[in-house]
PDB file of C-alpha atoms in Angstrom:
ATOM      1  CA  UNK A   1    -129.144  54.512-193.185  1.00 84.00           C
ATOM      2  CA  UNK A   2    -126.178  53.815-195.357  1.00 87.00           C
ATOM      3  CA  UNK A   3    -126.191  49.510-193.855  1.00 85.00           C
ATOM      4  CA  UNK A   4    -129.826  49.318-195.728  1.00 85.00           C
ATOM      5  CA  UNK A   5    -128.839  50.654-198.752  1.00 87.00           C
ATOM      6  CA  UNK A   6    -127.183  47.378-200.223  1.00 85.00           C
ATOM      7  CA  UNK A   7    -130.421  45.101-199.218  1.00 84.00           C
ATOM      8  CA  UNK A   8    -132.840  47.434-200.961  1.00 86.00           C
ATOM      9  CA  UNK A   9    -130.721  48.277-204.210  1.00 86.00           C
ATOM     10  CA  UNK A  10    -130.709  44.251-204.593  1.00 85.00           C
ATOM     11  CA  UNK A  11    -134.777  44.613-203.790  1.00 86.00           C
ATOM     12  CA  UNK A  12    -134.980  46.737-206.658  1.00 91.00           C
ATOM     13  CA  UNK A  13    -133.413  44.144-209.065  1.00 90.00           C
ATOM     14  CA  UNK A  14    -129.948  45.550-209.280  1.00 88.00           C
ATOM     15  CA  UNK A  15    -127.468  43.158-209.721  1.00 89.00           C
ATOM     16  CA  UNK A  16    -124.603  42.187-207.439  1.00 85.00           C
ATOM     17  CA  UNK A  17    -122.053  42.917-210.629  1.00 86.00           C
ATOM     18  CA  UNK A  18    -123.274  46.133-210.635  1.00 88.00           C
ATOM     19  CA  UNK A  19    -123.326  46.912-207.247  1.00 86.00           C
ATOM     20  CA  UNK A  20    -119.778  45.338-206.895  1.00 85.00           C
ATOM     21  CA  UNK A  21    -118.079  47.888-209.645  1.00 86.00           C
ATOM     22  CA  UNK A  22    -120.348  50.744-209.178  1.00 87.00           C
ATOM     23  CA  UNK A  23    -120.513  51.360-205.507  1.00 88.00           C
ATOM     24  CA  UNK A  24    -117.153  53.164-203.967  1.00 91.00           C
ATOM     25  CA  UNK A  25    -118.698  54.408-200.597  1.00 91.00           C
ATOM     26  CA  UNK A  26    -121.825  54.971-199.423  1.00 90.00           C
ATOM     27  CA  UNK A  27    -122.873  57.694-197.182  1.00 91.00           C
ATOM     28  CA  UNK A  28    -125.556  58.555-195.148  1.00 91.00           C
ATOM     29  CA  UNK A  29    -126.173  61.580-192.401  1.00 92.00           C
ATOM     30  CA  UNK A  30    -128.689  62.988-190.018  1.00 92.00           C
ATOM     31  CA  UNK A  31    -129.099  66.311-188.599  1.00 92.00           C
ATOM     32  CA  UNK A  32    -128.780  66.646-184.870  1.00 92.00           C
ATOM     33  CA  UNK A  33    -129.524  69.612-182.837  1.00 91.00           C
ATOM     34  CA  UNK A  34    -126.971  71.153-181.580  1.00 92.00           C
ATOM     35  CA  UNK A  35    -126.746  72.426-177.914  1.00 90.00           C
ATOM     36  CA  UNK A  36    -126.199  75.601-176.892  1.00 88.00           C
ATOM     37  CA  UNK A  37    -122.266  75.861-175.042  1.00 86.00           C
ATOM     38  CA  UNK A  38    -123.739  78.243-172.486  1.00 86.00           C
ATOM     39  CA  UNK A  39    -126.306  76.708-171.064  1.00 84.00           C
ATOM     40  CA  UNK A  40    -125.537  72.710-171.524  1.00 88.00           C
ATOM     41  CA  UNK A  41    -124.906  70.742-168.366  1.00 89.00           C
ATOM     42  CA  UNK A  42    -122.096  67.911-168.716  1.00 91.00           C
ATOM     43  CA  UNK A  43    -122.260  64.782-166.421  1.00 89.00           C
ATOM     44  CA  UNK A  44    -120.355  61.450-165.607  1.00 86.00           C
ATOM     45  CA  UNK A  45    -122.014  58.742-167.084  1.00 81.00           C
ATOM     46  CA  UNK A  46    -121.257  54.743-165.969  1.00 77.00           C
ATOM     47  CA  UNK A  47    -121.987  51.519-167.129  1.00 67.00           C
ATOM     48  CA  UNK A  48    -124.803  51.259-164.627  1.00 68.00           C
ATOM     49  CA  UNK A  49    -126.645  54.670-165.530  1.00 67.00           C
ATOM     50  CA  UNK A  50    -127.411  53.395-169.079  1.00 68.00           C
ATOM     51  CA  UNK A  51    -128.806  50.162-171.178  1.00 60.00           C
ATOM     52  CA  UNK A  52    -126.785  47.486-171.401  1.00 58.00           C
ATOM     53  CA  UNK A  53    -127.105  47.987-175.045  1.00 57.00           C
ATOM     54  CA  UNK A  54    -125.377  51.381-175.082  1.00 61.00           C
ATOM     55  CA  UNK A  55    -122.299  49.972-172.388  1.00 59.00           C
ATOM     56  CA  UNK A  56    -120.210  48.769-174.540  1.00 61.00           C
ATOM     57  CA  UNK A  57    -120.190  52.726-176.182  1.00 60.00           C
ATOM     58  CA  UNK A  58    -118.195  53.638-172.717  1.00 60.00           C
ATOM     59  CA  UNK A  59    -114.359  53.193-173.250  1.00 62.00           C
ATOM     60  CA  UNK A  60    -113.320  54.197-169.911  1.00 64.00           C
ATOM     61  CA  UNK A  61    -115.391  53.102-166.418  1.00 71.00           C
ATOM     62  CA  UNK A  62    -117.105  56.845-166.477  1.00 76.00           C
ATOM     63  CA  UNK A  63    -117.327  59.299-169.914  1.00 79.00           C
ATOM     64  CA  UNK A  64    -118.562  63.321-169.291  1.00 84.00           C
ATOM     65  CA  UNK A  65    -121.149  63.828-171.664  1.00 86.00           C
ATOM     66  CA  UNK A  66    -123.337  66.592-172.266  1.00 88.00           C
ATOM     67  CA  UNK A  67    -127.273  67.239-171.435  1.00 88.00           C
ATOM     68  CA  UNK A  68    -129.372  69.923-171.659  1.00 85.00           C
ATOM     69  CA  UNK A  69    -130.083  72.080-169.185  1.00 82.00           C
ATOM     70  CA  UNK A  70    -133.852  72.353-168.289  1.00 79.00           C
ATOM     71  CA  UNK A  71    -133.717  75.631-166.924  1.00 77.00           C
ATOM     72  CA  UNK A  72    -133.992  78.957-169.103  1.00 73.00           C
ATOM     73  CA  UNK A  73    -131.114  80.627-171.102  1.00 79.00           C
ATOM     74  CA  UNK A  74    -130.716  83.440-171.827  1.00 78.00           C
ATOM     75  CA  UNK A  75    -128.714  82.559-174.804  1.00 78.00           C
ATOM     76  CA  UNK A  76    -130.270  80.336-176.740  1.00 80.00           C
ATOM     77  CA  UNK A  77    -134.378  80.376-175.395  1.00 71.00           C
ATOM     78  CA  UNK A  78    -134.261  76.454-176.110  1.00 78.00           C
ATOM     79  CA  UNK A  79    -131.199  74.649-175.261  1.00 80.00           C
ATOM     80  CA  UNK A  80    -130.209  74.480-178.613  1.00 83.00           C
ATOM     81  CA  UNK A  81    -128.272  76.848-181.203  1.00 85.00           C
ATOM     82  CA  UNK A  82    -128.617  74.883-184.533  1.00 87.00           C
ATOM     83  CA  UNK A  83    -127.970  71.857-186.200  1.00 91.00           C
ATOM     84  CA  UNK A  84    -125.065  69.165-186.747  1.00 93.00           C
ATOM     85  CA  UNK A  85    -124.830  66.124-188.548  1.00 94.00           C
ATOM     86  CA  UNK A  86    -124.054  62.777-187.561  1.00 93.00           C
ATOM     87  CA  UNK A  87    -122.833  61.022-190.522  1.00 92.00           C
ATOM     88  CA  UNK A  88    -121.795  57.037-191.727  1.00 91.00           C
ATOM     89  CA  UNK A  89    -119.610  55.965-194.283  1.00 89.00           C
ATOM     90  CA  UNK A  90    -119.190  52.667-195.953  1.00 88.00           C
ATOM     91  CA  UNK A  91    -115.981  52.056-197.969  1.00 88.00           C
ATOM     92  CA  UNK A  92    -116.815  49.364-200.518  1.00 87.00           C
ATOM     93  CA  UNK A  93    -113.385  47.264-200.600  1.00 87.00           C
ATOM     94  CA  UNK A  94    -112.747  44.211-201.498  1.00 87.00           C
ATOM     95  CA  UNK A  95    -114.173  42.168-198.330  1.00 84.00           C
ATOM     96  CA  UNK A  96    -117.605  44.408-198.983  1.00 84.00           C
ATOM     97  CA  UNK A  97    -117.686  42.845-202.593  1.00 86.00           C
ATOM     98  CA  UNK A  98    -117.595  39.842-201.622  1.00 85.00           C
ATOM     99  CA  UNK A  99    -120.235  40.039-199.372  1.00 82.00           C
ATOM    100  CA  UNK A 100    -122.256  42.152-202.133  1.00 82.00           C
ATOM    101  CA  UNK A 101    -123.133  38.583-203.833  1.00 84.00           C
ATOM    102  CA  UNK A 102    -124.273  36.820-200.651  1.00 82.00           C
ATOM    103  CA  UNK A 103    -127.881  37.166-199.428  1.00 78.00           C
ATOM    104  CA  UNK A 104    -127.507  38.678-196.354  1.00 78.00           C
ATOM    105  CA  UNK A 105    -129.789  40.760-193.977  1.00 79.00           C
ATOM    106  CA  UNK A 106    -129.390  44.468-192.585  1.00 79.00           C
ATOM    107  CA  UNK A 107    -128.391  43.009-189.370  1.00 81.00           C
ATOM    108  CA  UNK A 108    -125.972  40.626-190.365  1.00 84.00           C
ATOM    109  CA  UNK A 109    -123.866  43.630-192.727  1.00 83.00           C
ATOM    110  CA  UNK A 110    -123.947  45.855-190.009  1.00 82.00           C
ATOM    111  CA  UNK A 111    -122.193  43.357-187.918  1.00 82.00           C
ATOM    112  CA  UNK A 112    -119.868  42.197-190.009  1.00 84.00           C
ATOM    113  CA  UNK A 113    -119.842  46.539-190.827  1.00 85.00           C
ATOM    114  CA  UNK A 114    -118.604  47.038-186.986  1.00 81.00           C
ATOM    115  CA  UNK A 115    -116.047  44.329-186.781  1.00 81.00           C
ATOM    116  CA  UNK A 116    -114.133  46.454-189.362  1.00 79.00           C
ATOM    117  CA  UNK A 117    -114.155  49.750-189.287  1.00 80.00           C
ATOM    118  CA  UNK A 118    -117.838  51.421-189.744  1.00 84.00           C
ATOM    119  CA  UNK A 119    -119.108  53.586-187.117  1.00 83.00           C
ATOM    120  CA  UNK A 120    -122.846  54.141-186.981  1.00 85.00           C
ATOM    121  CA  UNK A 121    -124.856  57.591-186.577  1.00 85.00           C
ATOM    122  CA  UNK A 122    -125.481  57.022-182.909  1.00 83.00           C
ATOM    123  CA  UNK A 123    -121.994  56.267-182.037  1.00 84.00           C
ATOM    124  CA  UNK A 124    -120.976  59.312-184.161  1.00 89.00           C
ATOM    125  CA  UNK A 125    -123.432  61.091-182.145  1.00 89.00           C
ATOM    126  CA  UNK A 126    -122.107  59.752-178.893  1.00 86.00           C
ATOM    127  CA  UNK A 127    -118.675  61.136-179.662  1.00 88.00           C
ATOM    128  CA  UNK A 128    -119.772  64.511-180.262  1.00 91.00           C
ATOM    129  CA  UNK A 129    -121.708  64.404-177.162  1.00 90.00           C
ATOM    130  CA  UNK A 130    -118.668  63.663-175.218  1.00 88.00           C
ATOM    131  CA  UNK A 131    -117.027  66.965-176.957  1.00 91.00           C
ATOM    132  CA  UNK A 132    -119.870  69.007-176.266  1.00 90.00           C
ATOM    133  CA  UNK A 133    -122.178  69.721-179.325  1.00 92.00           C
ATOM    134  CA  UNK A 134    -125.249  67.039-179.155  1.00 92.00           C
ATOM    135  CA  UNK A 135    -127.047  65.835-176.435  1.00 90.00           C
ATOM    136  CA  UNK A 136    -126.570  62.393-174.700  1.00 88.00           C
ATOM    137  CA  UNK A 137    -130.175  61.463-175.360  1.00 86.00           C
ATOM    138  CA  UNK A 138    -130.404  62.440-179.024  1.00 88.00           C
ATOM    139  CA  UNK A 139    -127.054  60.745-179.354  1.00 87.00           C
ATOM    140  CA  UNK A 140    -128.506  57.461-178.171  1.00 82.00           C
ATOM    141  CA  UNK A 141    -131.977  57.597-179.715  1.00 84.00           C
ATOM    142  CA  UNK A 142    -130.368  57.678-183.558  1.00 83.00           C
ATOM    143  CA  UNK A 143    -130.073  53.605-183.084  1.00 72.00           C
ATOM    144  CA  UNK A 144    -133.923  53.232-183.924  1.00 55.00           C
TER     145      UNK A 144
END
């Protein structure tokens, strides 16, 4: 992912200078599957039908996402018509330089990451559920 690619440039000896006034963005996708419009099922989802982990992903009290639909299509044969890709940016500003010369983990850039402006794979993921083209579960599952 693109939050790991700082900690394991400086793992490979690269210097913070260099990272500072080389790096612009960094970008990192996945490829989804993509679910088939005529056979996907969409469903209200709560706070209390997922992990507490994945609550704070709901911006209103219910969100209609999109499943597959177990049962046979005529359409597609197996619920799913391709491939899309949830992507993550990081913008390397100012703030991110700074940080670039402090030894800090995965876990603490992401955070700091998410109190600005970066939105991770799964969330990506999670909004194109929502519109129709990935599957809740997939969505979810790109956090690990």
């Amino acid at each position: 992912n693109s939050v790991s690619v700082i900690p394991r440039l400086k793992q490979l000896w690269v210097q913070p200078f260099l990272l500072a006034s080389g790096l612009k963005y960094i970008i990192s996708q996945k490829i989804v599957k993509k679910l088939c419009p005529k056979c996907m099922i969409r469903k209200d989802i709560t706070h209390t039908d997922i992990w507490k982990q994945y609550a704070t992903l709901l911006w209103k009290e219910t969100l209609e996402v999109s499943f597959i639909n177990e049962l046979w299509c005529k359409h597609c044969f197996k619920w799913f018509t391709g491939s899309i890709i949830a992507a993550e940016a990081i913008k390397i500003d100012e703030d991110i330089k700074e940080i670039l010369f402090k030894d800090i983990s995965d876990t603490e850039l992401k955070k700091i990451l998410i109190s600005k402006w970066f939105i991770p794979y799964y969330i990506d993921a999670v909004y194109k559920s929502v519109i129709g083209t990935v599957d809740f579960n997939d969505a979810i599952s790109l956090e690990y």
